CSV table of N, CA, C and O in Angstrom, one decimal:
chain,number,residue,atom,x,y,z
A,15,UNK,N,0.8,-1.2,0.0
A,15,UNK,CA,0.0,0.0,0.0
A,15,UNK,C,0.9,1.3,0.0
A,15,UNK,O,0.5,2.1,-0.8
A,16,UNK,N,2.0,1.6,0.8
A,16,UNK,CA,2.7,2.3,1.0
A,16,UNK,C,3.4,2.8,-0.3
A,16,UNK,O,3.5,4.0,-0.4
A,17,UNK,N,3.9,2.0,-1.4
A,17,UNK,CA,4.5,2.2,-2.8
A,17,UNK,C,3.2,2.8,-3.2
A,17,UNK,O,3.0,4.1,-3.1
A,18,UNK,N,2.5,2.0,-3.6
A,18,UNK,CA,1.1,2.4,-4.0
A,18,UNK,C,1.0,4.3,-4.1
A,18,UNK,O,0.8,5.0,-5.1
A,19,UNK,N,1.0,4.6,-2.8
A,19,UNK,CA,0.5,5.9,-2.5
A,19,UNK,C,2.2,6.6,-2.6
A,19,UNK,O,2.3,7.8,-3.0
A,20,UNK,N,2.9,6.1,-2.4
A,20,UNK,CA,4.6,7.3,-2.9
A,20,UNK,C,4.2,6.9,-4.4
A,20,UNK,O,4.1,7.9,-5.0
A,21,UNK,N,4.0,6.0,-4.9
A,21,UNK,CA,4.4,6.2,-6.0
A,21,UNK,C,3.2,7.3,-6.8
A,21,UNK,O,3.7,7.7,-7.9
A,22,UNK,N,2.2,7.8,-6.7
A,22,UNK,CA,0.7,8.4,-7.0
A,22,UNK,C,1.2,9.9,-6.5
A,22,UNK,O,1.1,10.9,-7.1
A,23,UNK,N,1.8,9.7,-5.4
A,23,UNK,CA,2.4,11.3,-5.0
A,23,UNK,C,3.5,11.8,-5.9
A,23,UNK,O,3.4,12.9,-6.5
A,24,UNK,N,4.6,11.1,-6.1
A,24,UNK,CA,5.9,11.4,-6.7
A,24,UNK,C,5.1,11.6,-8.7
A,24,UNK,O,5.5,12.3,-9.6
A,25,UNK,N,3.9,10.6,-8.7
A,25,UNK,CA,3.5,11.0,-10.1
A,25,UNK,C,2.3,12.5,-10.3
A,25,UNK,O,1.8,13.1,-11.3
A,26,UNK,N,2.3,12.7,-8.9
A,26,UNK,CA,1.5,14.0,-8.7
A,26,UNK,C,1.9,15.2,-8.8
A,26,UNK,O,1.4,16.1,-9.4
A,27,UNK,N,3.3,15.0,-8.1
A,27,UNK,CA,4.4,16.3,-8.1
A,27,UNK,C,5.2,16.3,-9.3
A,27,UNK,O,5.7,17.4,-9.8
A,28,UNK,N,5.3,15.5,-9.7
A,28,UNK,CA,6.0,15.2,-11.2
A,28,UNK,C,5.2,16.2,-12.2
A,28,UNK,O,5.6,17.2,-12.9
A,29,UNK,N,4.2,15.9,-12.2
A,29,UNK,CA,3.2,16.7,-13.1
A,29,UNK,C,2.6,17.8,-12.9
A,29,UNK,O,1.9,18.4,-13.7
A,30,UNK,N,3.1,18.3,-11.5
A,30,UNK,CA,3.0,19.9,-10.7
A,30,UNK,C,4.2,20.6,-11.7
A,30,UNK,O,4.1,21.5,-12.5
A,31,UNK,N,5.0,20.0,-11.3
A,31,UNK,CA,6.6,20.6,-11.4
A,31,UNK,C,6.5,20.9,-13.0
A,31,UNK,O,6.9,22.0,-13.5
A,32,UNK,N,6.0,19.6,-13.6
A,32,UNK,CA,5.8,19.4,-15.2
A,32,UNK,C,4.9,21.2,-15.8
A,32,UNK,O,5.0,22.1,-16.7
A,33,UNK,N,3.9,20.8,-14.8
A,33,UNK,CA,3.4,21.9,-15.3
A,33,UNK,C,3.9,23.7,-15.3
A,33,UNK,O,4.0,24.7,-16.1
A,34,UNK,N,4.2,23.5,-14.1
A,34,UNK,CA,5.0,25.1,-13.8
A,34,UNK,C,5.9,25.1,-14.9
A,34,UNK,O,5.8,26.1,-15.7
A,35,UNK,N,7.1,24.1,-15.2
A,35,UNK,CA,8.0,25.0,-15.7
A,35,UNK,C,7.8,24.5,-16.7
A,35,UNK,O,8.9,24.6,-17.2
A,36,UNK,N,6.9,23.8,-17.7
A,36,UNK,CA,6.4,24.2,-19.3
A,36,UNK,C,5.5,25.2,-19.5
A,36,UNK,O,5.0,25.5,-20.6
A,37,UNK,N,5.2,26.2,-18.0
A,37,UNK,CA,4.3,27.1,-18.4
A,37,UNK,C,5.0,28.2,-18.7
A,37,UNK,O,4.5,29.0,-19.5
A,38,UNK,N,6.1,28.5,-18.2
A,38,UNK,CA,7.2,29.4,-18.0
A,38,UNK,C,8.3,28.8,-19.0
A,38,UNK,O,8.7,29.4,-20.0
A,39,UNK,N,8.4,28.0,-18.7
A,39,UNK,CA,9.7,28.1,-20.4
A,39,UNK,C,9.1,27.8,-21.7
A,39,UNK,O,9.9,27.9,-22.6
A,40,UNK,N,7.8,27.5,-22.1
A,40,UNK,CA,7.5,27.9,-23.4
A,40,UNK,C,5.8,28.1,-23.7
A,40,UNK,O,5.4,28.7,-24.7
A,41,UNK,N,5.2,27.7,-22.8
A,41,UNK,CA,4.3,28.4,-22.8
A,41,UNK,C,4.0,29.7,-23.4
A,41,UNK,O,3.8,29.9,-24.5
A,42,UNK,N,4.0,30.5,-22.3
A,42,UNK,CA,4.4,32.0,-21.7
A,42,UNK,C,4.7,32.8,-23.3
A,42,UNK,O,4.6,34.0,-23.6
A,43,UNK,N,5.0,31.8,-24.2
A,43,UNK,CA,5.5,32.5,-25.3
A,43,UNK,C,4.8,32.8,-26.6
A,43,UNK,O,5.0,33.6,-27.5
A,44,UNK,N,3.7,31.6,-26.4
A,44,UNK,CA,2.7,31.6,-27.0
A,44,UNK,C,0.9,32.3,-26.3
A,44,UNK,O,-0.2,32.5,-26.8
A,45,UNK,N,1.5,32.5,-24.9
A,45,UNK,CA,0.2,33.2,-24.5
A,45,UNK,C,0.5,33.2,-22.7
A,45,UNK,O,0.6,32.1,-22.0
A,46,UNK,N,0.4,34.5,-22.2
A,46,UNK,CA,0.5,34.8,-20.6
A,46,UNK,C,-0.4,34.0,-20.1
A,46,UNK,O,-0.2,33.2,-19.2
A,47,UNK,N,-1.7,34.2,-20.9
A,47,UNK,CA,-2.7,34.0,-19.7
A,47,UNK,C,-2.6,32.4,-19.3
A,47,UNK,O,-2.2,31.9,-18.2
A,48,UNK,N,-2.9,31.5,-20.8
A,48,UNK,CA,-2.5,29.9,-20.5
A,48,UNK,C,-1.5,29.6,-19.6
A,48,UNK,O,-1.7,28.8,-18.7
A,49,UNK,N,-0.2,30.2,-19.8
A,49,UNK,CA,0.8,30.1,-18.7
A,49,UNK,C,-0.2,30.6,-17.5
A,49,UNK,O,-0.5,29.4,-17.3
A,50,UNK,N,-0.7,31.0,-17.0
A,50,UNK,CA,-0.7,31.5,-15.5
A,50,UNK,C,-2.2,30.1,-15.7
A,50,UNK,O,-2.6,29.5,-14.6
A,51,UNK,N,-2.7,29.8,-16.8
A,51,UNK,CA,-4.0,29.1,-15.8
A,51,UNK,C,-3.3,27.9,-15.9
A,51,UNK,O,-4.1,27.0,-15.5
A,52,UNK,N,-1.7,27.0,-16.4
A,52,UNK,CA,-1.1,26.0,-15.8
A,52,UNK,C,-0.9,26.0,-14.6
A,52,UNK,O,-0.9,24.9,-14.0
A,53,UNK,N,-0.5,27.5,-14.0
A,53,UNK,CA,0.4,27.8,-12.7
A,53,UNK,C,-1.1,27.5,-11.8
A,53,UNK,O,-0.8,26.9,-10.7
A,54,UNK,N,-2.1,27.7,-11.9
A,54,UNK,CA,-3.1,28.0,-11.2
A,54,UNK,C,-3.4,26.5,-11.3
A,54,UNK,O,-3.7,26.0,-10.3
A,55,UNK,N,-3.5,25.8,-12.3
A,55,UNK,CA,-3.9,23.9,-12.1
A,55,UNK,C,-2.8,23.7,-11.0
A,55,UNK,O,-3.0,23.5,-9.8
A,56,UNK,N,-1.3,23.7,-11.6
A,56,UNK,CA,-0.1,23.4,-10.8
A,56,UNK,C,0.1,23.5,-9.5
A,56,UNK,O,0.9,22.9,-8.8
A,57,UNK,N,-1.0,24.6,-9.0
A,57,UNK,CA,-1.0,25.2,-7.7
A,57,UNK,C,-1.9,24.0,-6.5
A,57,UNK,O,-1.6,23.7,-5.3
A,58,UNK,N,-2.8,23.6,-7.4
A,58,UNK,CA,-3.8,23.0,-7.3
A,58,UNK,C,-3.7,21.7,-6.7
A,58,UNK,O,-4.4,21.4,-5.7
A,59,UNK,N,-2.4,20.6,-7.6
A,59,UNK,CA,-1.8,19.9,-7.5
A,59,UNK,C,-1.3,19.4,-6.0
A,59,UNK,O,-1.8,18.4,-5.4
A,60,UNK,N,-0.2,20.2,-5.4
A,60,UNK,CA,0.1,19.7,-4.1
A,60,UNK,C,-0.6,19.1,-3.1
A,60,UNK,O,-0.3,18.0,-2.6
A,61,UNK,N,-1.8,20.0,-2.4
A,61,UNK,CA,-2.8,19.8,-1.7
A,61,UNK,C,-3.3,18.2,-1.7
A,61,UNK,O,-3.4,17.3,-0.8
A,62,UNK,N,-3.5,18.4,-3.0
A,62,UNK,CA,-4.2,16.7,-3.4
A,62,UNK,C,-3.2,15.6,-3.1
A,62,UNK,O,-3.5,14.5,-2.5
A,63,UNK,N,-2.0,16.0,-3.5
A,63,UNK,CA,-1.1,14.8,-3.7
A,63,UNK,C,-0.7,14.6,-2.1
A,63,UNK,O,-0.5,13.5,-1.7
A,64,UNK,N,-0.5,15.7,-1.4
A,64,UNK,CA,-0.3,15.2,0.3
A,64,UNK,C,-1.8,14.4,0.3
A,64,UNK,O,-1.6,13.1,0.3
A,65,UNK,N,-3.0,14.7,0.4
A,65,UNK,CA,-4.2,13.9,0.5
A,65,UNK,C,-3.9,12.2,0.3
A,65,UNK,O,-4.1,11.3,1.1
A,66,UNK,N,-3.5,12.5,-1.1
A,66,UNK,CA,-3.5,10.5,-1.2
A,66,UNK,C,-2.2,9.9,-0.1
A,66,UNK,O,-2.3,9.0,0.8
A,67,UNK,N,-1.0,10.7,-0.7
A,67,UNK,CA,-0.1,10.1,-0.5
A,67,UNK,C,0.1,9.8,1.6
A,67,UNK,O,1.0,9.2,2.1
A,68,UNK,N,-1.2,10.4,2.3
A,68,UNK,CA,-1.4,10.5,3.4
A,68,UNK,C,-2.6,9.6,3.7
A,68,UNK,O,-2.7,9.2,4.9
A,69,UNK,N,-3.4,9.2,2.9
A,69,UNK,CA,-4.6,9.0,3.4
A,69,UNK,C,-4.2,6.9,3.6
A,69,UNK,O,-3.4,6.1,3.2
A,70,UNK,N,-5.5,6.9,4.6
A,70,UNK,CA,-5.2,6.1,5.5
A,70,UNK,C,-5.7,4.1,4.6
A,70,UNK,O,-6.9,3.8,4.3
A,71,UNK,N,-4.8,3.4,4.5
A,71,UNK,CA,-5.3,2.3,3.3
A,71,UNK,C,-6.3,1.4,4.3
A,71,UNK,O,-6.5,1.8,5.4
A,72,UNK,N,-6.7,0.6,4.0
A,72,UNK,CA,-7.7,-0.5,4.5
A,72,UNK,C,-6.9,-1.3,5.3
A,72,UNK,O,-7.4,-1.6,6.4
A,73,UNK,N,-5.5,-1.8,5.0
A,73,UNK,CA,-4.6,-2.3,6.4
A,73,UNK,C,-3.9,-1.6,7.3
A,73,UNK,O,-3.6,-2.2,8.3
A,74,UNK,N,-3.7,-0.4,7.1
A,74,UNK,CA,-3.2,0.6,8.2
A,74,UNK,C,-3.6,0.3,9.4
A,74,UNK,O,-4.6,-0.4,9.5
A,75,UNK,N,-2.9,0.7,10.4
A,75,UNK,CA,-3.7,0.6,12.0
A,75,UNK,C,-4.0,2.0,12.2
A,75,UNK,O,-3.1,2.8,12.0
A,76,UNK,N,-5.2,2.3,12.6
A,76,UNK,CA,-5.8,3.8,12.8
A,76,UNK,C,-4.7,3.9,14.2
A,76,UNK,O,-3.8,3.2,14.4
A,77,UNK,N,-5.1,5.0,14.8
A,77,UNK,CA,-4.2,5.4,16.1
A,77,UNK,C,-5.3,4.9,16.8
A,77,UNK,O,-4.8,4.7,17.9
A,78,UNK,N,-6.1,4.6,16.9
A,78,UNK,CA,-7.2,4.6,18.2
A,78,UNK,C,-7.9,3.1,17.7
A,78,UNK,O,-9.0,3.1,18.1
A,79,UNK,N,-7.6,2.0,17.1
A,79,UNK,CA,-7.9,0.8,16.5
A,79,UNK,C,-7.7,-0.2,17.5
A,79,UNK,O,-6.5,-0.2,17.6
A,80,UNK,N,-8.2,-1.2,18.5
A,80,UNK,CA,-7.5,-2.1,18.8
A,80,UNK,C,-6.9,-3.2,17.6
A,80,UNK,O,-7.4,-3.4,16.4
A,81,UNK,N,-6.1,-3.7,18.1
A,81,UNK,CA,-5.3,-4.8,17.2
A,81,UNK,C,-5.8,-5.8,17.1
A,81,UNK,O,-6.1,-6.4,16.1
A,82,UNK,N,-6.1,-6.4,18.8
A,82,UNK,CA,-6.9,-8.0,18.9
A,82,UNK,C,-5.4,-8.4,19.8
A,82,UNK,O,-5.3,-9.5,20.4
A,83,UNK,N,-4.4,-7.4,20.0
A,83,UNK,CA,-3.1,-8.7,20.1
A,83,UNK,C,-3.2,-8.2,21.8
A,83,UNK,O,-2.4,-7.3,22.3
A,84,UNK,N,-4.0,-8.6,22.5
A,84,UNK,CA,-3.4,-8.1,24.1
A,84,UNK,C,-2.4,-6.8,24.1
A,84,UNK,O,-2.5,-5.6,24.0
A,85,UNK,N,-1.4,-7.9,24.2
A,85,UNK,CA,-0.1,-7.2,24.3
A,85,UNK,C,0.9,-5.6,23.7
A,85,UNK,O,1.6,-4.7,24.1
A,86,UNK,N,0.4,-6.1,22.6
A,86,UNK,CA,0.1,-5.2,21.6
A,86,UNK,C,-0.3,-3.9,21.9
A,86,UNK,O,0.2,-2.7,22.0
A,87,UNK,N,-1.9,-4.4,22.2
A,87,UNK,CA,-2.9,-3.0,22.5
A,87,UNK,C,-2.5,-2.3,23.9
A,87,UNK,O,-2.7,-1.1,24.0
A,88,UNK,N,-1.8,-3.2,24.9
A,88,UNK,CA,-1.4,-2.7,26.2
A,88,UNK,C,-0.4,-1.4,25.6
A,88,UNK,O,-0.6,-0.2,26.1
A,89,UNK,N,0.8,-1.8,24.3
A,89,UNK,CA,2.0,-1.2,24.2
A,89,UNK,C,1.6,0.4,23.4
A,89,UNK,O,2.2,1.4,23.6
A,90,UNK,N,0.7,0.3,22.7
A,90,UNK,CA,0.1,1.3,22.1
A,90,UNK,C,-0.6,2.8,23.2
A,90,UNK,O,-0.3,4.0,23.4
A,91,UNK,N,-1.8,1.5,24.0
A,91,UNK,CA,-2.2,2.4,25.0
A,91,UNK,C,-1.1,3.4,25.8
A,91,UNK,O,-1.0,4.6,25.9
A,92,UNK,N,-0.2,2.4,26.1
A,92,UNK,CA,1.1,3.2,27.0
A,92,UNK,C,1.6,4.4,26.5
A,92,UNK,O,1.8,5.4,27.0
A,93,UNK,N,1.9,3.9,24.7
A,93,UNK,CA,2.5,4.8,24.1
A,93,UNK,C,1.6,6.4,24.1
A,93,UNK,O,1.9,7.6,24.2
A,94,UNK,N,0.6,6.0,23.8
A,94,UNK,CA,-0.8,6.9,23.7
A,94,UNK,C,-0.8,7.8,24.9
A,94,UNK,O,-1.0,9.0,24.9
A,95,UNK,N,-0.5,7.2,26.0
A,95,UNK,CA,-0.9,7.8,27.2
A,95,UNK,C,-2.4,7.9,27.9
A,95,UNK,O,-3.0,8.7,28.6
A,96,UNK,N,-2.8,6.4,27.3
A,96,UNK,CA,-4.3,6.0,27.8
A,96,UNK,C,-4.1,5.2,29.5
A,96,UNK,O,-3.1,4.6,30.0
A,97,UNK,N,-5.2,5.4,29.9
A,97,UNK,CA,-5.6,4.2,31.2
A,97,UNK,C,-5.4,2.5,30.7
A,97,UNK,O,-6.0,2.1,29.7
A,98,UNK,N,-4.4,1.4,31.6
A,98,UNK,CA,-5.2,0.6,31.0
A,98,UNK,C,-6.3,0.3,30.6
A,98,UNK,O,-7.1,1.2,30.7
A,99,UNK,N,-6.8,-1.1,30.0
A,99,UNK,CA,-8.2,-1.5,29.5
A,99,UNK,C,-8.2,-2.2,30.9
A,99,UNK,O,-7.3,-2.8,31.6
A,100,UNK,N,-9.6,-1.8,31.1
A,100,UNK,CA,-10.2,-3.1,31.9
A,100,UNK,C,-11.1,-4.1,31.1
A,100,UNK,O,-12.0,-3.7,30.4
A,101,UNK,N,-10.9,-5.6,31.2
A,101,UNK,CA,-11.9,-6.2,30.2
A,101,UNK,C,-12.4,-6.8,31.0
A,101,UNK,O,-13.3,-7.6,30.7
């Protein structure tokens, strides 16, 4: 999952980057405004690509998930700074 989502970000920013500087190195030459409405897609770009390259896959462990493993869930809680469980 993890490739998955670097690899979708690095093809996100690739095509950010892609776009800024084809809008400025030859764009721009054939028309300002098209250059600036790349820069304004381009702009657009980042936001999204933290989104995927962040968002949470179907095997992730949420922060607040138990696991099922006892032991496990004790070492998280701890980490968390929760009360034991009582079961």
């Amino acid at each position: 999952m993890y490739a998955r989502r670097r690899r979708a970000y690095f093809l996100l920013m690739g095509g950010c980057l892609f776009l800024f500087v084809s809008a400025w190195a030859f764009v721009r030459l054939f028309s300002v405004e098209a250059a600036v409405a790349l820069c304004v897609v381009a702009m657009v770009i980042p936001p999204v690509a933290a989104m995927v390259a962040n968002r949470r896959g179907p095997d992730d462990r949420w922060w607040d998930d138990p696991t099922g493993d006892p032991k496990s869930d004790e070492w998280w809680d701890e980490l968390d700074g929760k009360p034991p469980r009582k079961d």
